[in-house]
Coordinates of C-alpha atoms in Angstrom, one line a residue:
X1 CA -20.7 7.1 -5.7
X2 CA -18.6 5.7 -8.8
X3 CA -20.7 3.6 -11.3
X4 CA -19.3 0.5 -13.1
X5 CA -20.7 -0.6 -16.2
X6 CA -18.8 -3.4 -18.0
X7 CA -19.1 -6.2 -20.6
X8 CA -18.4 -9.9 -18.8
X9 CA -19.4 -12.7 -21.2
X10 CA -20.7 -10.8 -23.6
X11 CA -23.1 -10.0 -20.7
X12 CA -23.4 -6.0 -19.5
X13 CA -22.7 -6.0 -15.9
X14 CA -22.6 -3.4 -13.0
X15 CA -21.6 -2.4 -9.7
X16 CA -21.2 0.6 -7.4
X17 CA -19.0 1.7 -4.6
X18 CA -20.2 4.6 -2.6
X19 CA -19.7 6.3 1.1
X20 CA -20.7 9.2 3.5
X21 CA -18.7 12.3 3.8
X22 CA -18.9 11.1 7.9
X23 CA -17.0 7.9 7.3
X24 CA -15.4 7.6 4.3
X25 CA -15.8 4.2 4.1
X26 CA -16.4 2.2 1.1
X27 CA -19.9 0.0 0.3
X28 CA -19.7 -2.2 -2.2
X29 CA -22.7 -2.5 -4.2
X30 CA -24.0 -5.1 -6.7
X31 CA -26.3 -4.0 -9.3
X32 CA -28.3 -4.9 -12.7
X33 CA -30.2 -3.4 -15.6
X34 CA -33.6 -2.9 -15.6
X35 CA -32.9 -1.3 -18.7
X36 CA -30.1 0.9 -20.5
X37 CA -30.9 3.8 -18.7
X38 CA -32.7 2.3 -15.0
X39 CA -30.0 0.7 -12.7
X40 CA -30.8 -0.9 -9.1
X41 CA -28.2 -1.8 -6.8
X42 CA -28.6 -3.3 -3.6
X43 CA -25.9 -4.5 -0.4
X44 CA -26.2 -7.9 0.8
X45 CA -24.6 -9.0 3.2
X46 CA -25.5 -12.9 3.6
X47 CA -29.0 -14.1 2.1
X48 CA -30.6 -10.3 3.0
X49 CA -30.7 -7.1 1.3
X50 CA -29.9 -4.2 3.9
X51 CA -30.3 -1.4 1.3
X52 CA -31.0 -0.6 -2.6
X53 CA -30.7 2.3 -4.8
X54 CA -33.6 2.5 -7.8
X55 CA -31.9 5.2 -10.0
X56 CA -32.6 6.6 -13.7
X57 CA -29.9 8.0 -15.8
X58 CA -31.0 11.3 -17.4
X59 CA -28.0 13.4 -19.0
X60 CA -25.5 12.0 -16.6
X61 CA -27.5 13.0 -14.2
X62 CA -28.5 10.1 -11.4
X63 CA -32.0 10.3 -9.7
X64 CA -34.4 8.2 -7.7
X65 CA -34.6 6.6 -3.9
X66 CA -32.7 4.5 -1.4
X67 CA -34.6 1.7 0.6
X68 CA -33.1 0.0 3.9
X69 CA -34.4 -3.1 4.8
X70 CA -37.7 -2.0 6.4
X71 CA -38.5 0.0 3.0
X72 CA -37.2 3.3 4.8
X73 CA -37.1 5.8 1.9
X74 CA -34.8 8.6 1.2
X75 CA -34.7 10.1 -2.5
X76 CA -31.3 10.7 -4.0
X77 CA -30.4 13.2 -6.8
X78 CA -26.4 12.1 -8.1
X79 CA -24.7 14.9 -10.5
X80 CA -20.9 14.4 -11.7
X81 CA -18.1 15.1 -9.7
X82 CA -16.4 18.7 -10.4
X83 CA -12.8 17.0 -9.4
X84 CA -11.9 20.9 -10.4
X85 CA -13.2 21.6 -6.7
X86 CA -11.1 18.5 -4.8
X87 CA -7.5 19.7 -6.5
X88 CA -4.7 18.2 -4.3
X89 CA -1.2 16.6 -4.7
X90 CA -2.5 13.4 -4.2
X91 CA -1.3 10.6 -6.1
X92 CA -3.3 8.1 -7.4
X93 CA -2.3 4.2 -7.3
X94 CA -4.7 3.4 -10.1
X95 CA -6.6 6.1 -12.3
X96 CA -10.1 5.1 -11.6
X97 CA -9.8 5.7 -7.9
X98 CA -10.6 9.1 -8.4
X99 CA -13.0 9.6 -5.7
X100 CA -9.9 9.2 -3.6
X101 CA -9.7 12.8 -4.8
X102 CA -13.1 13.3 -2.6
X103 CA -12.0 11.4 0.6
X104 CA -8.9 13.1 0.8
X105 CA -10.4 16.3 1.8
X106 CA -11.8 15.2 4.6
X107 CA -9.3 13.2 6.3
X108 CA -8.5 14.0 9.6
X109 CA -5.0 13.1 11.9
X110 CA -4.7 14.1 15.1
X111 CA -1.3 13.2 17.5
X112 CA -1.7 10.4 19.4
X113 CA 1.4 9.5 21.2
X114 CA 5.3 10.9 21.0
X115 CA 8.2 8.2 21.1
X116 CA 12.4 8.5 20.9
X117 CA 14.5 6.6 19.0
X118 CA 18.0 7.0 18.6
X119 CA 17.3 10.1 21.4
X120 CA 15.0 11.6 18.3
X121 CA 11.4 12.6 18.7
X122 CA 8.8 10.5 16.9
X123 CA 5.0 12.3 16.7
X124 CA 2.8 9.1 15.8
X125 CA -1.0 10.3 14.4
X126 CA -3.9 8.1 13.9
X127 CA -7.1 9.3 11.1
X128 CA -10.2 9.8 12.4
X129 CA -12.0 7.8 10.1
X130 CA -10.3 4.2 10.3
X131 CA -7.3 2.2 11.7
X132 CA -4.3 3.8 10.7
X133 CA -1.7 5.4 12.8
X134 CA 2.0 6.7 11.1
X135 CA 4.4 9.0 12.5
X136 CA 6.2 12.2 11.8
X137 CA 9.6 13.5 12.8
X138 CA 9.4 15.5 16.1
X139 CA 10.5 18.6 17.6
X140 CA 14.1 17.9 18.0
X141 CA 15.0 17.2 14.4
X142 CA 16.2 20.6 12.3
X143 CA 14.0 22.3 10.7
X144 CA 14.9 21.8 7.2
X145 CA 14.7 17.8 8.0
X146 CA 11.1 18.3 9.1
X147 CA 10.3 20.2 6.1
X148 CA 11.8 18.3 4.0
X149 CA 10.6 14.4 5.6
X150 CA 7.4 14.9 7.0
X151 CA 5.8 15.4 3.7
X152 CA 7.0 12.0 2.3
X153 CA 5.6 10.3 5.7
X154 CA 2.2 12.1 5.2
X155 CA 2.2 11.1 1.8
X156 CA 2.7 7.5 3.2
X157 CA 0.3 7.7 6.0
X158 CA -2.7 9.0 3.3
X159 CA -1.8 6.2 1.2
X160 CA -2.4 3.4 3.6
X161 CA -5.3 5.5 5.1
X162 CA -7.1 5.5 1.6
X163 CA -6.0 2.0 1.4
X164 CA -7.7 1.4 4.6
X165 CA -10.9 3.3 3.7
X166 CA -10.9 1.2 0.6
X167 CA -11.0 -2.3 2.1
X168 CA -14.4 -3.3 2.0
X169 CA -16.5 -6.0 0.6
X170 CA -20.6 -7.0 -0.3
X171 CA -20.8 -9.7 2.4
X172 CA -20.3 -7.2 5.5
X173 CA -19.8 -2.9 6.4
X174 CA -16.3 -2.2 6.7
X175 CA -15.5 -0.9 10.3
X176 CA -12.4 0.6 9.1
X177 CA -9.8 -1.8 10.7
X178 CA -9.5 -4.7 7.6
X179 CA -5.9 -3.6 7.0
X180 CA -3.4 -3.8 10.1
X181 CA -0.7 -2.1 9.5
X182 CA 2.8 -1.8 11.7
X183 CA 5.9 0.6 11.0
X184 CA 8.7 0.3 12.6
X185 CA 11.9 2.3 12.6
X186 CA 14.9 -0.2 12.2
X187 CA 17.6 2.9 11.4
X188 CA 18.6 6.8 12.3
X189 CA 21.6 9.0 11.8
X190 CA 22.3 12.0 10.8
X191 CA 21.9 11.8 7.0
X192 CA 19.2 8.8 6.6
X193 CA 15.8 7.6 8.5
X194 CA 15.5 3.9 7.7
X195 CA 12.0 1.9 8.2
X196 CA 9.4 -0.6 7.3
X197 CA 5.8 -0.8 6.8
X198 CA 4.3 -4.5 7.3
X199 CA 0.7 -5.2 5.6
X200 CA -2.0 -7.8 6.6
X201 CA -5.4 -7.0 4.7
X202 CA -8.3 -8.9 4.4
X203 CA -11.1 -7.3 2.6
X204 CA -13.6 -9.8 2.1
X205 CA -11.9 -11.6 -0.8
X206 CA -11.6 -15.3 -0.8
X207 CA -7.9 -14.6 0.1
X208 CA -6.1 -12.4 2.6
X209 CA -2.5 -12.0 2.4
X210 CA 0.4 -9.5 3.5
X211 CA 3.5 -8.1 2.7
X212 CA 6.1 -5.9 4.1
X213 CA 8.1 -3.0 2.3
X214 CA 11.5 -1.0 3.6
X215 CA 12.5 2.3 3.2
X216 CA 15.2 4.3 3.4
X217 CA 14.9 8.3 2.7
X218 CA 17.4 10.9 3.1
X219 CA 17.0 13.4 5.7
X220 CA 18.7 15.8 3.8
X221 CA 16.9 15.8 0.9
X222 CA 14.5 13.5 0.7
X223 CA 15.4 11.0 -1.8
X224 CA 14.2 7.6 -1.1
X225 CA 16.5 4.8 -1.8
X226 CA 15.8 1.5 -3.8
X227 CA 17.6 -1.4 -2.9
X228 CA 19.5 -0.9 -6.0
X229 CA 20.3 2.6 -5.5
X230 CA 22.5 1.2 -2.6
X231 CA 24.0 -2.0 -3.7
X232 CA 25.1 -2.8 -6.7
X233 CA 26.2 -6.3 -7.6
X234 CA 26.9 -5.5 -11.5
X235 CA 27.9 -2.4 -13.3
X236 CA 24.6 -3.2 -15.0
X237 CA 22.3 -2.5 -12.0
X238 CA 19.0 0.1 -12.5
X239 CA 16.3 1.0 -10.0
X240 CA 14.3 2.3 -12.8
X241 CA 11.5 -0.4 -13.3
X242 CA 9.3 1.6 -14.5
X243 CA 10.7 2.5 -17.4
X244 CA 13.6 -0.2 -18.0
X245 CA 11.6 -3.6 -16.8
X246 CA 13.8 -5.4 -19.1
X247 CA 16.8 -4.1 -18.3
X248 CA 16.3 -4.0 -14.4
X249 CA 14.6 -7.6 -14.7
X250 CA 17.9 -9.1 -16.4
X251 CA 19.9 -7.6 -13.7
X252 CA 17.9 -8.9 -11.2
X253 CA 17.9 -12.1 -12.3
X254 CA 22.0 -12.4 -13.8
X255 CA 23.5 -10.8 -10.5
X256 CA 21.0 -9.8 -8.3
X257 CA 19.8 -13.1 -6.9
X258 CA 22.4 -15.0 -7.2
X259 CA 25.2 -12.9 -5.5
X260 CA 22.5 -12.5 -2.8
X261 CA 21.6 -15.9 -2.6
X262 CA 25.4 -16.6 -2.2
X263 CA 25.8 -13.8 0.3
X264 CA 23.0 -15.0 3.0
X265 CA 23.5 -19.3 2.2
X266 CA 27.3 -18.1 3.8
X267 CA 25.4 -16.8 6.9
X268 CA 22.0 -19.7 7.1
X269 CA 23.5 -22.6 5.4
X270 CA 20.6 -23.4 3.6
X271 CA 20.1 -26.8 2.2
X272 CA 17.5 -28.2 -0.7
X273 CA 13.8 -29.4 2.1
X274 CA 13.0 -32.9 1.6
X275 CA 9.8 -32.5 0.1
X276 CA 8.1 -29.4 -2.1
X277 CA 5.9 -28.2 0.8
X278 CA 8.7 -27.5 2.8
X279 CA 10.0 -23.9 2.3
X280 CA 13.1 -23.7 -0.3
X281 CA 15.2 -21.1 0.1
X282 CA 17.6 -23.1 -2.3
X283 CA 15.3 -21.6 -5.1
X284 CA 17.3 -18.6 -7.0
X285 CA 14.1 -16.9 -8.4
X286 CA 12.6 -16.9 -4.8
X287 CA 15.2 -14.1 -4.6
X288 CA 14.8 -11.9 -7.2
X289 CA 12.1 -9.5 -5.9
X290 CA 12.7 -9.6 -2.6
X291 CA 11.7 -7.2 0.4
X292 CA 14.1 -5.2 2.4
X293 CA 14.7 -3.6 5.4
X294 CA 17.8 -1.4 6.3
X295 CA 18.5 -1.6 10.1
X296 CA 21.5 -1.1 12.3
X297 CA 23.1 -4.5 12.0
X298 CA 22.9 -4.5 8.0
X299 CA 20.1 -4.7 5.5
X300 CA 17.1 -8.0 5.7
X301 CA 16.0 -9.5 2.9
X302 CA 12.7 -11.1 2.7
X303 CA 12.5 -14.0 -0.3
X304 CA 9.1 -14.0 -2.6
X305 CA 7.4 -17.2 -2.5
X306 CA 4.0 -18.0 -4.3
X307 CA 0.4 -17.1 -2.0
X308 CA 0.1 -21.0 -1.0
X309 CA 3.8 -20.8 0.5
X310 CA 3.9 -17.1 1.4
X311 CA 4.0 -18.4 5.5
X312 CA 7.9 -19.0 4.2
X313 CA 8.3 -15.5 3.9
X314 CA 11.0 -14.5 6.6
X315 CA 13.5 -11.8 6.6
X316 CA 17.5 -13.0 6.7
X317 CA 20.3 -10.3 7.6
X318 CA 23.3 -9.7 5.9
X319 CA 25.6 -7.6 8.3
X320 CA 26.7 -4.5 6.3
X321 CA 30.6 -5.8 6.7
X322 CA 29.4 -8.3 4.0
X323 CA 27.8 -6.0 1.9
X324 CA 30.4 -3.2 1.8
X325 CA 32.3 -3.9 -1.1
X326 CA 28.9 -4.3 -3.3
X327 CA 27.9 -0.6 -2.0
X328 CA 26.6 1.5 -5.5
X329 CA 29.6 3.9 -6.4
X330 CA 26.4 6.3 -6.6
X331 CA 25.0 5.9 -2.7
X332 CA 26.5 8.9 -1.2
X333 CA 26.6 7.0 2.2
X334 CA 29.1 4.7 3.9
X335 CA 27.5 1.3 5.2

């Protein structure tokens, strides 16, 4: 259980998340003071409570009972996480999700299905726990491209599995399927294994949405390419966001877009809609942060438009014979 306690309106609030080591799946709790050191937290899902925690703090240490909703009692004793016993290479999307720490030792895949592309053996495995299936490269590639790629892809497939285990809400359980996730492989040779992961999640929240993200990692040694680590539309261009916004937001912006906006109107012929509803692919900053996808015809781009207009959100191609002369001098690979 992780325990929230946090000033809103000059009011303390608090809430909880918790799950069982058999599910992994989050429950949302909400919770108040009784005072500073007597919490109760309840789920309720429309008008009626289903369960509640009365706990006392005493030297970190949690104690008290949980009710259901026929005053079913079980007493609970909570003591702090020793994280020093849940040591992994995880990485975290966002510090305070530590308890991911927790749930990732005791996920379980298991092989599901095998599939070919290219004449190359895919091994797809699903988690135990929830609705999320990845894949892995199979028996006929080398040895040293196995070793090398299937880490990454588990990496990947833990993510969206914690992602998974995460969407949940206090109006309903999670059963473990509010994210549906696809992947598709759009690209194989022998140096690079190009896909893309498409997102729909709804998790209770007043909005669902979804999004789609390509990648492109080298077999060889498994570097994973940006879209600027391939083209390069300026001498200026940087992949390195996280530590140059500024600079990588400029080039974005100065040469980025606009060269790309250029590249695909030649193909589509776009024109400015009639009215602002309509979707307007005319729109240069639609363009900047853009998804991708590297296939075997060329590379799609996917524009960004706002939530209320994200149904405009389709990918173009741009065939690679238009893209060749703005390959990075630094992308080690023909297009």
């Amino acid at each position: 259980m992780k325990i929230d306690v946090y000033k809103s309106n000059g009011e303390t609030d608090l809430d909880a998340v918790y799950f069982y080591q058999n599910s992994l799946k989050d429950i949302k709790l909400e919770g108040k003071f009784k005072d500073a050191n007597n919490f109760t937290f309840y789920f309720k899902p429309g008008d009626a409570v289903s369960e509640k925690f009365y706990l006392k703090k005493s030297n970190n240490n949690f104690d008290g009972f949980w009710y259901d909703a026929k005053e079913k009692q079980l007493p609970v004793h909570l003591v702090p996480v020793n994280f020093a016993n849940y040591k992994s290479n995880l990485k975290l999307q966002f510090e305070d999700d530590k308890l991911n720490f927790v749930k990732f030792k005791f996920l379980e895949f298991k092989k599901i299905k095998t599939a070919t592309y290219n004449n190359k053996e895919f091994v797809w495995y699903s988690e135990k726990h929830c609705d999320s299936d990845f894949f892995r490269l199979g028996n006929n590639f080398s040895d040293q491209n196995k070793n090398t790629v299937n880490p990454i892809l588990e990496e990947i497939h833990v993510q969206k599995t914690l992602m998974q285990l995460s969407c949940s809400s206090s109006f309903e359980y999670s059963n473990g399927k509010g994210v549906e996730t696809t992947a598709t492989i759009n690209f194989l040779n022998t140096n690079l294994l190009g896909f893309e992961t498409f997102d729909s999640w709804d998790c209770g929240g007043a909005h669902p949405d979804f999004g789609s993200s390509g990648f492109l990692i080298d077999l060889n040694n498994g570097k994973e390419y940006e879209i600027d680590d391939i083209l390069a539309f300026d001498k200026s261009v940087t992949s390195d966001k996280k530590n140059n916004f500024d600079a990588f937001s400029k080039y974005r912006s100065d040469y980025f877009s606009p060269k790309l906006l250029e590249l695909i109107t030649s193909i589509e012929h776009f024109k400015k809609p009639d009215t602002e509803d309509d979707c307007d692919y005319t729109d240069i900053e639609n363009w900047d942060f853009v998804s991708w996808s590297y296939t075997e015809k060329g590379i799609t781009f996917t524009p960004y438009f706002p939530r209320v207009n994200r149904a405009c959100e389709e990918p173009f191609l741009v065939p690679f014979e238009k893209l060749k002369k703005y390959k990075n001098p630094k992308f080690p690979y023909s297009l």
